[in-house]
């Protein structure tokens, strides 16, 4: 109860300060982007108090006219007067309660040090003329106010936090609309990625494996025509067969590489844990692997995790100049979390073509999320969350 009371008091006092700031900065905060940032700050505070994690929201539109067409921006603007009224009211009540606790403590110990007309007053207007009053009414006021803080601060703070989330959380219709928009966008990305993958496989087979098989067929055809008892012909045919044999092995090796990019055989043979051990062992940057209890993971999720980790470590080797990396997998309920870190130079950016675009497409295709934290100078942290229920 003490912890909840302190958390409630701190929350309400911060609400008082932010409510006053809202009133003073109201002409500036009506800008949609500033209103979105201010509202998200309060959503995070409310979520932390209630023990929930508010879902991230997209950036607001840049113009006021467009903001009024966006339900999310309208809620952000509505929150400004609501918070100015409720935050200041609840915060002032908490401040008066705590202030009178201090007054009661001063009245008990130091009433004699003040002049008669400056002495602290208990219960709003009761003077403290002697030790009897100080030692009876002072502790009584102190106990009552502390009881109020214990019993009232937590529910009032939680009520304000719930009001904040209620005002700023999208309605069910809006959530469904956003969900449809996300699914439409990710489906288009999946189709584009699928088409690009098919073109890549066709190009690899056409330019590599097919060309080698054609060369092998030509050598075998020539060798068949030159079959005779002449030693020179036999030596020539032996050379052709040797080249055909070597070309066959090279074509098989290239074909295995192409098939590995479609679905890695190691996943079927050794599972996700074994495949990731192999990926981290092959990485030229020293990499640690930390696997939690994963349970049963769908095959599609395993493939995405494998390719995502492989791509992230490839970026680490090529671009980060790191001396160490780490891969961590944990599962909480029906969500699989993958974190890939390195101590390199940072600065990873989708626009630089570092493979993050393809990684995002793979994860978004399964309705997952990708978060890249890579400030200049490092370190880089790539966090993936995938549904695996």
GROMACS .gro file of C-alpha atoms in nm:
model
  389
    1UNK     CA    1   0.000   0.000   0.000
    2UNK     CA    2   0.287   0.237   0.073
    3UNK     CA    3   0.433   0.179  -0.273
    4UNK     CA    4   0.095   0.233  -0.440
    5UNK     CA    5   0.038   0.550  -0.235
    6UNK     CA    6   0.379   0.692  -0.329
    7UNK     CA    7   0.332   0.601  -0.695
    8UNK     CA    8  -0.012   0.760  -0.691
    9UNK     CA    9   0.122   1.076  -0.526
   10UNK     CA   10   0.406   1.110  -0.775
   11UNK     CA   11   0.169   1.044  -1.065
   12UNK     CA   12  -0.078   1.309  -0.943
   13UNK     CA   13   0.194   1.570  -0.880
   14UNK     CA   14   0.335   1.510  -1.228
   15UNK     CA   15  -0.018   1.542  -1.364
   16UNK     CA   16  -0.045   1.878  -1.189
   17UNK     CA   17   0.277   2.002  -1.349
   18UNK     CA   18   0.191   1.866  -1.692
   19UNK     CA   19  -0.163   2.006  -1.665
   20UNK     CA   20  -0.025   2.353  -1.592
   21UNK     CA   21   0.220   2.311  -1.880
   22UNK     CA   22  -0.070   2.211  -2.106
   23UNK     CA   23  -0.260   2.529  -2.019
   24UNK     CA   24   0.046   2.751  -2.071
   25UNK     CA   25   0.156   2.583  -2.395
   26UNK     CA   26  -0.192   2.523  -2.540
   27UNK     CA   27  -0.140   2.753  -2.843
   28UNK     CA   28   0.168   2.550  -2.936
   29UNK     CA   29   0.034   2.204  -2.852
   30UNK     CA   30  -0.256   2.234  -3.096
   31UNK     CA   31  -0.008   2.146  -3.371
   32UNK     CA   32  -0.091   1.783  -3.460
   33UNK     CA   33   0.263   1.647  -3.427
   34UNK     CA   34   0.323   1.817  -3.092
   35UNK     CA   35  -0.019   1.705  -2.967
   36UNK     CA   36   0.062   1.346  -3.069
   37UNK     CA   37   0.393   1.351  -2.883
   38UNK     CA   38   0.236   1.509  -2.573
   39UNK     CA   39  -0.049   1.258  -2.576
   40UNK     CA   40   0.188   0.963  -2.621
   41UNK     CA   41   0.389   1.085  -2.321
   42UNK     CA   42   0.077   1.065  -2.106
   43UNK     CA   43  -0.020   0.728  -2.255
   44UNK     CA   44   0.315   0.587  -2.150
   45UNK     CA   45   0.278   0.733  -1.798
   46UNK     CA   46  -0.072   0.591  -1.767
   47UNK     CA   47   0.037   0.254  -1.904
   48UNK     CA   48   0.329   0.237  -1.660
   49UNK     CA   49   0.097   0.307  -1.365
   50UNK     CA   50  -0.162   0.052  -1.477
   51UNK     CA   51   0.094  -0.208  -1.583
   52UNK     CA   52  -0.011  -0.215  -1.949
   53UNK     CA   53   0.185  -0.142  -2.264
   54UNK     CA   54  -0.001   0.096  -2.500
   55UNK     CA   55   0.033   0.000  -2.864
   56UNK     CA   56   0.255   0.229  -3.073
   57UNK     CA   57   0.082   0.476  -3.299
   58UNK     CA   58   0.191   0.622  -3.634
   59UNK     CA   59   0.314   0.979  -3.660
   60UNK     CA   60   0.044   1.245  -3.682
   61UNK     CA   61  -0.032   1.443  -3.995
   62UNK     CA   62   0.155   1.769  -4.041
   63UNK     CA   63  -0.141   2.005  -4.095
   64UNK     CA   64  -0.429   2.100  -3.867
   65UNK     CA   65  -0.685   2.055  -4.145
   66UNK     CA   66  -0.571   1.698  -4.210
   67UNK     CA   67  -0.560   1.632  -3.836
   68UNK     CA   68  -0.934   1.693  -3.799
   69UNK     CA   69  -0.990   1.419  -4.059
   70UNK     CA   70  -0.773   1.179  -3.855
   71UNK     CA   71  -0.958   1.028  -3.555
   72UNK     CA   72  -0.629   0.977  -3.371
   73UNK     CA   73  -0.532   1.343  -3.404
   74UNK     CA   74  -0.879   1.450  -3.289
   75UNK     CA   75  -0.836   1.241  -2.975
   76UNK     CA   76  -0.494   1.399  -2.915
   77UNK     CA   77  -0.645   1.748  -2.937
   78UNK     CA   78  -0.939   1.645  -2.716
   79UNK     CA   79  -0.695   1.521  -2.450
   80UNK     CA   80  -0.545   1.869  -2.407
   81UNK     CA   81  -0.846   2.033  -2.233
   82UNK     CA   82  -0.942   1.707  -2.059
   83UNK     CA   83  -0.597   1.676  -1.905
   84UNK     CA   84  -0.577   2.046  -1.823
   85UNK     CA   85  -0.895   2.012  -1.619
   86UNK     CA   86  -0.852   1.671  -1.456
   87UNK     CA   87  -0.475   1.679  -1.411
   88UNK     CA   88  -0.470   2.019  -1.242
   89UNK     CA   89  -0.770   1.936  -1.020
   90UNK     CA   90  -0.642   1.598  -0.900
   91UNK     CA   91  -0.286   1.725  -0.870
   92UNK     CA   92  -0.387   2.026  -0.661
   93UNK     CA   93  -0.583   1.803  -0.425
   94UNK     CA   94  -0.278   1.581  -0.381
   95UNK     CA   95  -0.052   1.882  -0.330
   96UNK     CA   96  -0.284   2.029  -0.063
   97UNK     CA   97  -0.298   1.696   0.116
   98UNK     CA   98   0.080   1.656   0.119
   99UNK     CA   99   0.129   2.021   0.206
  100UNK     CA  100  -0.094   1.991   0.509
  101UNK     CA  101   0.101   1.682   0.617
  102UNK     CA  102   0.408   1.906   0.628
  103UNK     CA  103   0.212   2.174   0.815
  104UNK     CA  104   0.101   1.917   1.075
  105UNK     CA  105   0.460   1.797   1.121
  106UNK     CA  106   0.581   2.156   1.164
  107UNK     CA  107   0.298   2.236   1.406
  108UNK     CA  108   0.391   1.944   1.629
  109UNK     CA  109   0.761   2.022   1.653
  110UNK     CA  110   0.819   2.392   1.582
  111UNK     CA  111   0.501   2.586   1.667
  112UNK     CA  112   0.683   2.775   1.944
  113UNK     CA  113   0.944   2.917   1.704
  114UNK     CA  114   0.688   3.132   1.518
  115UNK     CA  115   0.531   3.461   1.617
  116UNK     CA  116   0.168   3.438   1.734
  117UNK     CA  117   0.018   3.561   1.407
  118UNK     CA  118   0.256   3.345   1.197
  119UNK     CA  119   0.209   3.013   1.375
  120UNK     CA  120   0.085   2.718   1.162
  121UNK     CA  121  -0.285   2.637   1.182
  122UNK     CA  122  -0.433   2.289   1.197
  123UNK     CA  123  -0.756   2.174   1.031
  124UNK     CA  124  -0.747   2.486   0.813
  125UNK     CA  125  -0.808   2.748   1.084
  126UNK     CA  126  -0.720   2.607   1.429
  127UNK     CA  127  -0.428   2.798   1.586
  128UNK     CA  128  -0.155   2.619   1.784
  129UNK     CA  129  -0.110   2.821   2.106
  130UNK     CA  130   0.043   2.551   2.328
  131UNK     CA  131   0.198   2.206   2.344
  132UNK     CA  132  -0.134   2.042   2.426
  133UNK     CA  133  -0.288   2.152   2.099
  134UNK     CA  134   0.026   2.067   1.906
  135UNK     CA  135   0.055   1.716   2.050
  136UNK     CA  136  -0.314   1.628   2.010
  137UNK     CA  137  -0.450   1.796   1.698
  138UNK     CA  138  -0.117   1.782   1.512
  139UNK     CA  139  -0.080   1.400   1.518
  140UNK     CA  140  -0.454   1.366   1.454
  141UNK     CA  141  -0.432   1.578   1.138
  142UNK     CA  142  -0.116   1.394   1.036
  143UNK     CA  143  -0.282   1.052   1.074
  144UNK     CA  144  -0.597   1.159   0.889
  145UNK     CA  145  -0.405   1.307   0.595
  146UNK     CA  146  -0.174   1.006   0.569
  147UNK     CA  147  -0.481   0.782   0.570
  148UNK     CA  148  -0.632   0.993   0.292
  149UNK     CA  149  -0.309   0.959   0.095
  150UNK     CA  150  -0.304   0.582   0.146
  151UNK     CA  151  -0.670   0.529   0.057
  152UNK     CA  152  -0.741   0.802  -0.199
  153UNK     CA  153  -0.424   0.864  -0.400
  154UNK     CA  154  -0.400   0.518  -0.567
  155UNK     CA  155  -0.760   0.501  -0.697
  156UNK     CA  156  -0.760   0.866  -0.807
  157UNK     CA  157  -0.430   0.819  -0.992
  158UNK     CA  158  -0.552   0.497  -1.155
  159UNK     CA  159  -0.880   0.665  -1.247
  160UNK     CA  160  -0.693   0.946  -1.420
  161UNK     CA  161  -0.471   0.692  -1.598
  162UNK     CA  162  -0.776   0.497  -1.718
  163UNK     CA  163  -0.935   0.821  -1.838
  164UNK     CA  164  -0.618   0.898  -2.032
  165UNK     CA  165  -0.617   0.560  -2.206
  166UNK     CA  166  -0.992   0.577  -2.266
  167UNK     CA  167  -0.963   0.913  -2.443
  168UNK     CA  168  -0.653   0.825  -2.643
  169UNK     CA  169  -0.723   0.459  -2.730
  170UNK     CA  170  -0.880   0.403  -3.075
  171UNK     CA  171  -1.230   0.265  -3.091
  172UNK     CA  172  -1.295  -0.091  -3.211
  173UNK     CA  173  -1.398   0.035  -3.556
  174UNK     CA  174  -1.081   0.241  -3.587
  175UNK     CA  175  -0.868  -0.053  -3.475
  176UNK     CA  176  -1.033  -0.276  -3.735
  177UNK     CA  177  -0.982  -0.010  -4.003
  178UNK     CA  178  -0.614   0.024  -3.914
  179UNK     CA  179  -0.584  -0.354  -3.907
  180UNK     CA  180  -0.728  -0.385  -4.256
  181UNK     CA  181  -0.492  -0.112  -4.381
  182UNK     CA  182  -0.191  -0.288  -4.228
  183UNK     CA  183  -0.295  -0.625  -4.370
  184UNK     CA  184  -0.350  -0.471  -4.713
  185UNK     CA  185  -0.008  -0.310  -4.706
  186UNK     CA  186   0.170  -0.621  -4.579
  187UNK     CA  187  -0.009  -0.839  -4.835
  188UNK     CA  188   0.116  -0.612  -5.112
  189UNK     CA  189   0.467  -0.630  -4.965
  190UNK     CA  190   0.444  -1.009  -4.947
  191UNK     CA  191   0.335  -1.030  -5.310
  192UNK     CA  192   0.620  -0.801  -5.416
  193UNK     CA  193   0.869  -0.998  -5.210
  194UNK     CA  194   0.734  -1.326  -5.346
  195UNK     CA  195   0.765  -1.202  -5.704
  196UNK     CA  196   1.118  -1.076  -5.640
  197UNK     CA  197   1.211  -1.410  -5.481
  198UNK     CA  198   1.076  -1.604  -5.778
  199UNK     CA  199   1.270  -1.380  -6.018
  200UNK     CA  200   1.586  -1.431  -5.814
  201UNK     CA  201   1.546  -1.809  -5.813
  202UNK     CA  202   1.475  -1.808  -6.188
  203UNK     CA  203   1.783  -1.592  -6.250
  204UNK     CA  204   2.004  -1.812  -6.034
  205UNK     CA  205   1.885  -2.127  -6.206
  206UNK     CA  206   1.902  -1.975  -6.556
  207UNK     CA  207   2.241  -1.808  -6.526
  208UNK     CA  208   2.411  -2.066  -6.306
  209UNK     CA  209   2.275  -2.416  -6.285
  210UNK     CA  210   2.110  -2.425  -6.629
  211UNK     CA  211   2.420  -2.288  -6.805
  212UNK     CA  212   2.639  -2.551  -6.638
  213UNK     CA  213   2.400  -2.833  -6.730
  214UNK     CA  214   2.396  -2.717  -7.093
  215UNK     CA  215   2.776  -2.717  -7.098
  216UNK     CA  216   2.779  -3.067  -6.947
  217UNK     CA  217   2.532  -3.190  -7.211
  218UNK     CA  218   2.747  -3.044  -7.489
  219UNK     CA  219   3.063  -3.210  -7.355
  220UNK     CA  220   2.889  -3.545  -7.324
  221UNK     CA  221   2.753  -3.516  -7.679
  222UNK     CA  222   3.099  -3.442  -7.816
  223UNK     CA  223   3.246  -3.727  -7.612
  224UNK     CA  224   2.989  -3.971  -7.753
  225UNK     CA  225   3.075  -3.873  -8.110
  226UNK     CA  226   3.449  -3.913  -8.049
  227UNK     CA  227   3.424  -4.261  -7.902
  228UNK     CA  228   3.667  -4.481  -8.098
  229UNK     CA  229   3.973  -4.695  -8.050
  230UNK     CA  230   4.215  -4.413  -8.126
  231UNK     CA  231   4.425  -4.335  -7.812
  232UNK     CA  232   4.413  -3.963  -7.895
  233UNK     CA  233   4.034  -3.975  -7.908
  234UNK     CA  234   4.020  -4.172  -7.585
  235UNK     CA  235   4.238  -3.912  -7.412
  236UNK     CA  236   4.018  -3.632  -7.548
  237UNK     CA  237   3.701  -3.810  -7.433
  238UNK     CA  238   3.852  -3.867  -7.089
  239UNK     CA  239   3.917  -3.493  -7.057
  240UNK     CA  240   3.560  -3.413  -7.160
  241UNK     CA  241   3.421  -3.661  -6.909
  242UNK     CA  242   3.639  -3.516  -6.635
  243UNK     CA  243   3.515  -3.165  -6.713
  244UNK     CA  244   3.155  -3.293  -6.726
  245UNK     CA  245   3.198  -3.460  -6.388
  246UNK     CA  246   3.340  -3.143  -6.233
  247UNK     CA  247   3.065  -2.935  -6.390
  248UNK     CA  248   2.802  -3.172  -6.254
  249UNK     CA  249   2.935  -3.134  -5.901
  250UNK     CA  250   2.944  -2.755  -5.938
  251UNK     CA  251   2.586  -2.751  -6.070
  252UNK     CA  252   2.469  -2.966  -5.781
  253UNK     CA  253   2.642  -2.732  -5.535
  254UNK     CA  254   2.474  -2.428  -5.693
  255UNK     CA  255   2.139  -2.605  -5.694
  256UNK     CA  256   2.174  -2.682  -5.322
  257UNK     CA  257   2.249  -2.313  -5.256
  258UNK     CA  258   1.933  -2.209  -5.443
  259UNK     CA  259   1.723  -2.466  -5.258
  260UNK     CA  260   1.870  -2.352  -4.927
  261UNK     CA  261   1.737  -2.001  -4.990
  262UNK     CA  262   1.387  -2.142  -5.048
  263UNK     CA  263   1.375  -2.344  -4.724
  264UNK     CA  264   1.693  -2.432  -4.539
  265UNK     CA  265   1.726  -2.811  -4.505
  266UNK     CA  266   1.902  -2.759  -4.173
  267UNK     CA  267   1.570  -2.643  -4.024
  268UNK     CA  268   1.408  -2.973  -4.112
  269UNK     CA  269   1.712  -3.172  -3.995
  270UNK     CA  270   1.812  -2.992  -3.673
  271UNK     CA  271   1.524  -2.761  -3.589
  272UNK     CA  272   1.541  -2.388  -3.514
  273UNK     CA  273   1.788  -2.419  -3.227
  274UNK     CA  274   2.033  -2.629  -3.428
  275UNK     CA  275   2.000  -2.403  -3.732
  276UNK     CA  276   2.073  -2.092  -3.528
  277UNK     CA  277   2.372  -2.261  -3.364
  278UNK     CA  278   2.505  -2.330  -3.714
  279UNK     CA  279   2.443  -1.970  -3.828
  280UNK     CA  280   2.617  -1.815  -3.528
  281UNK     CA  281   2.906  -2.062  -3.553
  282UNK     CA  282   2.963  -1.969  -3.920
  283UNK     CA  283   2.959  -1.594  -3.845
  284UNK     CA  284   3.308  -1.445  -3.864
  285UNK     CA  285   3.222  -1.202  -3.584
  286UNK     CA  286   3.225  -1.380  -3.244
  287UNK     CA  287   2.857  -1.432  -3.165
  288UNK     CA  288   2.681  -1.562  -2.855
  289UNK     CA  289   2.347  -1.742  -2.874
  290UNK     CA  290   2.099  -1.740  -2.585
  291UNK     CA  291   1.791  -1.957  -2.633
  292UNK     CA  292   1.504  -1.959  -2.386
  293UNK     CA  293   1.228  -2.216  -2.367
  294UNK     CA  294   1.071  -2.180  -2.713
  295UNK     CA  295   0.822  -2.466  -2.721
  296UNK     CA  296   0.668  -2.557  -3.053
  297UNK     CA  297   0.723  -2.291  -3.321
  298UNK     CA  298   0.539  -2.300  -3.658
  299UNK     CA  299   0.756  -2.385  -3.960
  300UNK     CA  300   0.686  -2.050  -4.127
  301UNK     CA  301   0.801  -1.862  -3.815
  302UNK     CA  302   1.114  -2.081  -3.792
  303UNK     CA  303   1.206  -1.996  -4.151
  304UNK     CA  304   1.153  -1.623  -4.098
  305UNK     CA  305   1.360  -1.625  -3.777
  306UNK     CA  306   1.639  -1.820  -3.947
  307UNK     CA  307   1.660  -1.587  -4.247
  308UNK     CA  308   1.623  -1.276  -4.028
  309UNK     CA  309   1.906  -1.377  -3.796
  310UNK     CA  310   2.124  -1.477  -4.091
  311UNK     CA  311   2.057  -1.142  -4.263
  312UNK     CA  312   2.119  -0.942  -3.945
  313UNK     CA  313   2.452  -1.119  -3.884
  314UNK     CA  314   2.549  -1.071  -4.247
  315UNK     CA  315   2.490  -0.697  -4.205
  316UNK     CA  316   2.702  -0.709  -3.889
  317UNK     CA  317   2.992  -0.869  -4.076
  318UNK     CA  318   2.969  -0.641  -4.380
  319UNK     CA  319   2.886  -0.301  -4.236
  320UNK     CA  320   2.924  -0.272  -3.859
  321UNK     CA  321   3.298  -0.337  -3.798
  322UNK     CA  322   3.187  -0.506  -3.476
  323UNK     CA  323   3.404  -0.721  -3.253
  324UNK     CA  324   3.115  -0.907  -3.096
  325UNK     CA  325   2.747  -0.988  -3.153
  326UNK     CA  326   2.468  -1.165  -2.970
  327UNK     CA  327   2.141  -1.341  -3.057
  328UNK     CA  328   1.870  -1.392  -2.793
  329UNK     CA  329   1.541  -1.578  -2.838
  330UNK     CA  330   1.265  -1.574  -2.577
  331UNK     CA  331   0.899  -1.665  -2.582
  332UNK     CA  332   0.619  -1.508  -2.382
  333UNK     CA  333   0.284  -1.668  -2.445
  334UNK     CA  334   0.215  -1.663  -2.816
  335UNK     CA  335   0.489  -1.410  -2.900
  336UNK     CA  336   0.842  -1.503  -3.001
  337UNK     CA  337   1.099  -1.229  -2.942
  338UNK     CA  338   1.432  -1.225  -3.126
  339UNK     CA  339   1.701  -0.971  -3.037
  340UNK     CA  340   2.020  -0.938  -3.244
  341UNK     CA  341   2.286  -0.700  -3.111
  342UNK     CA  342   2.637  -0.596  -3.203
  343UNK     CA  343   2.891  -0.349  -3.066
  344UNK     CA  344   2.975  -0.200  -3.405
  345UNK     CA  345   2.958   0.147  -3.554
  346UNK     CA  346   2.576   0.163  -3.575
  347UNK     CA  347   2.394   0.378  -3.828
  348UNK     CA  348   2.188   0.094  -3.980
  349UNK     CA  349   1.928   0.240  -4.215
  350UNK     CA  350   1.671   0.079  -4.446
  351UNK     CA  351   1.745   0.339  -4.714
  352UNK     CA  352   2.106   0.225  -4.746
  353UNK     CA  353   2.010  -0.114  -4.877
  354UNK     CA  354   2.156  -0.312  -4.585
  355UNK     CA  355   1.902  -0.593  -4.614
  356UNK     CA  356   1.669  -0.451  -4.351
  357UNK     CA  357   1.393  -0.395  -4.607
  358UNK     CA  358   1.379  -0.765  -4.692
  359UNK     CA  359   1.397  -0.851  -4.325
  360UNK     CA  360   1.103  -0.625  -4.248
  361UNK     CA  361   0.900  -0.776  -4.532
  362UNK     CA  362   0.957  -1.128  -4.407
  363UNK     CA  363   0.852  -1.037  -4.053
  364UNK     CA  364   0.555  -0.820  -4.154
  365UNK     CA  365   0.430  -1.101  -4.376
  366UNK     CA  366   0.360  -1.299  -4.056
  367UNK     CA  367   0.209  -0.998  -3.879
  368UNK     CA  368   0.523  -0.942  -3.673
  369UNK     CA  369   0.705  -0.624  -3.576
  370UNK     CA  370   1.061  -0.501  -3.631
  371UNK     CA  371   1.238  -0.236  -3.424
  372UNK     CA  372   1.586  -0.116  -3.521
  373UNK     CA  373   1.785   0.090  -3.271
  374UNK     CA  374   2.116   0.183  -3.432
  375UNK     CA  375   2.244   0.529  -3.334
  376UNK     CA  376   2.567   0.652  -3.498
  377UNK     CA  377   2.855   0.505  -3.303
  378UNK     CA  378   2.651   0.201  -3.200
  379UNK     CA  379   2.554  -0.031  -3.060
  380UNK     CA  380   2.292  -0.178  -3.293
  381UNK     CA  381   1.990  -0.369  -3.160
  382UNK     CA  382   1.734  -0.532  -3.390
  383UNK     CA  383   1.426  -0.661  -3.211
  384UNK     CA  384   1.174  -0.887  -3.384
  385UNK     CA  385   0.842  -1.004  -3.242
  386UNK     CA  386   0.650  -1.279  -3.420
  387UNK     CA  387   0.320  -1.450  -3.337
  388UNK     CA  388   0.368  -1.822  -3.283
  389UNK     CA  389   0.043  -1.932  -3.124
   0.00000   0.00000   0.00000
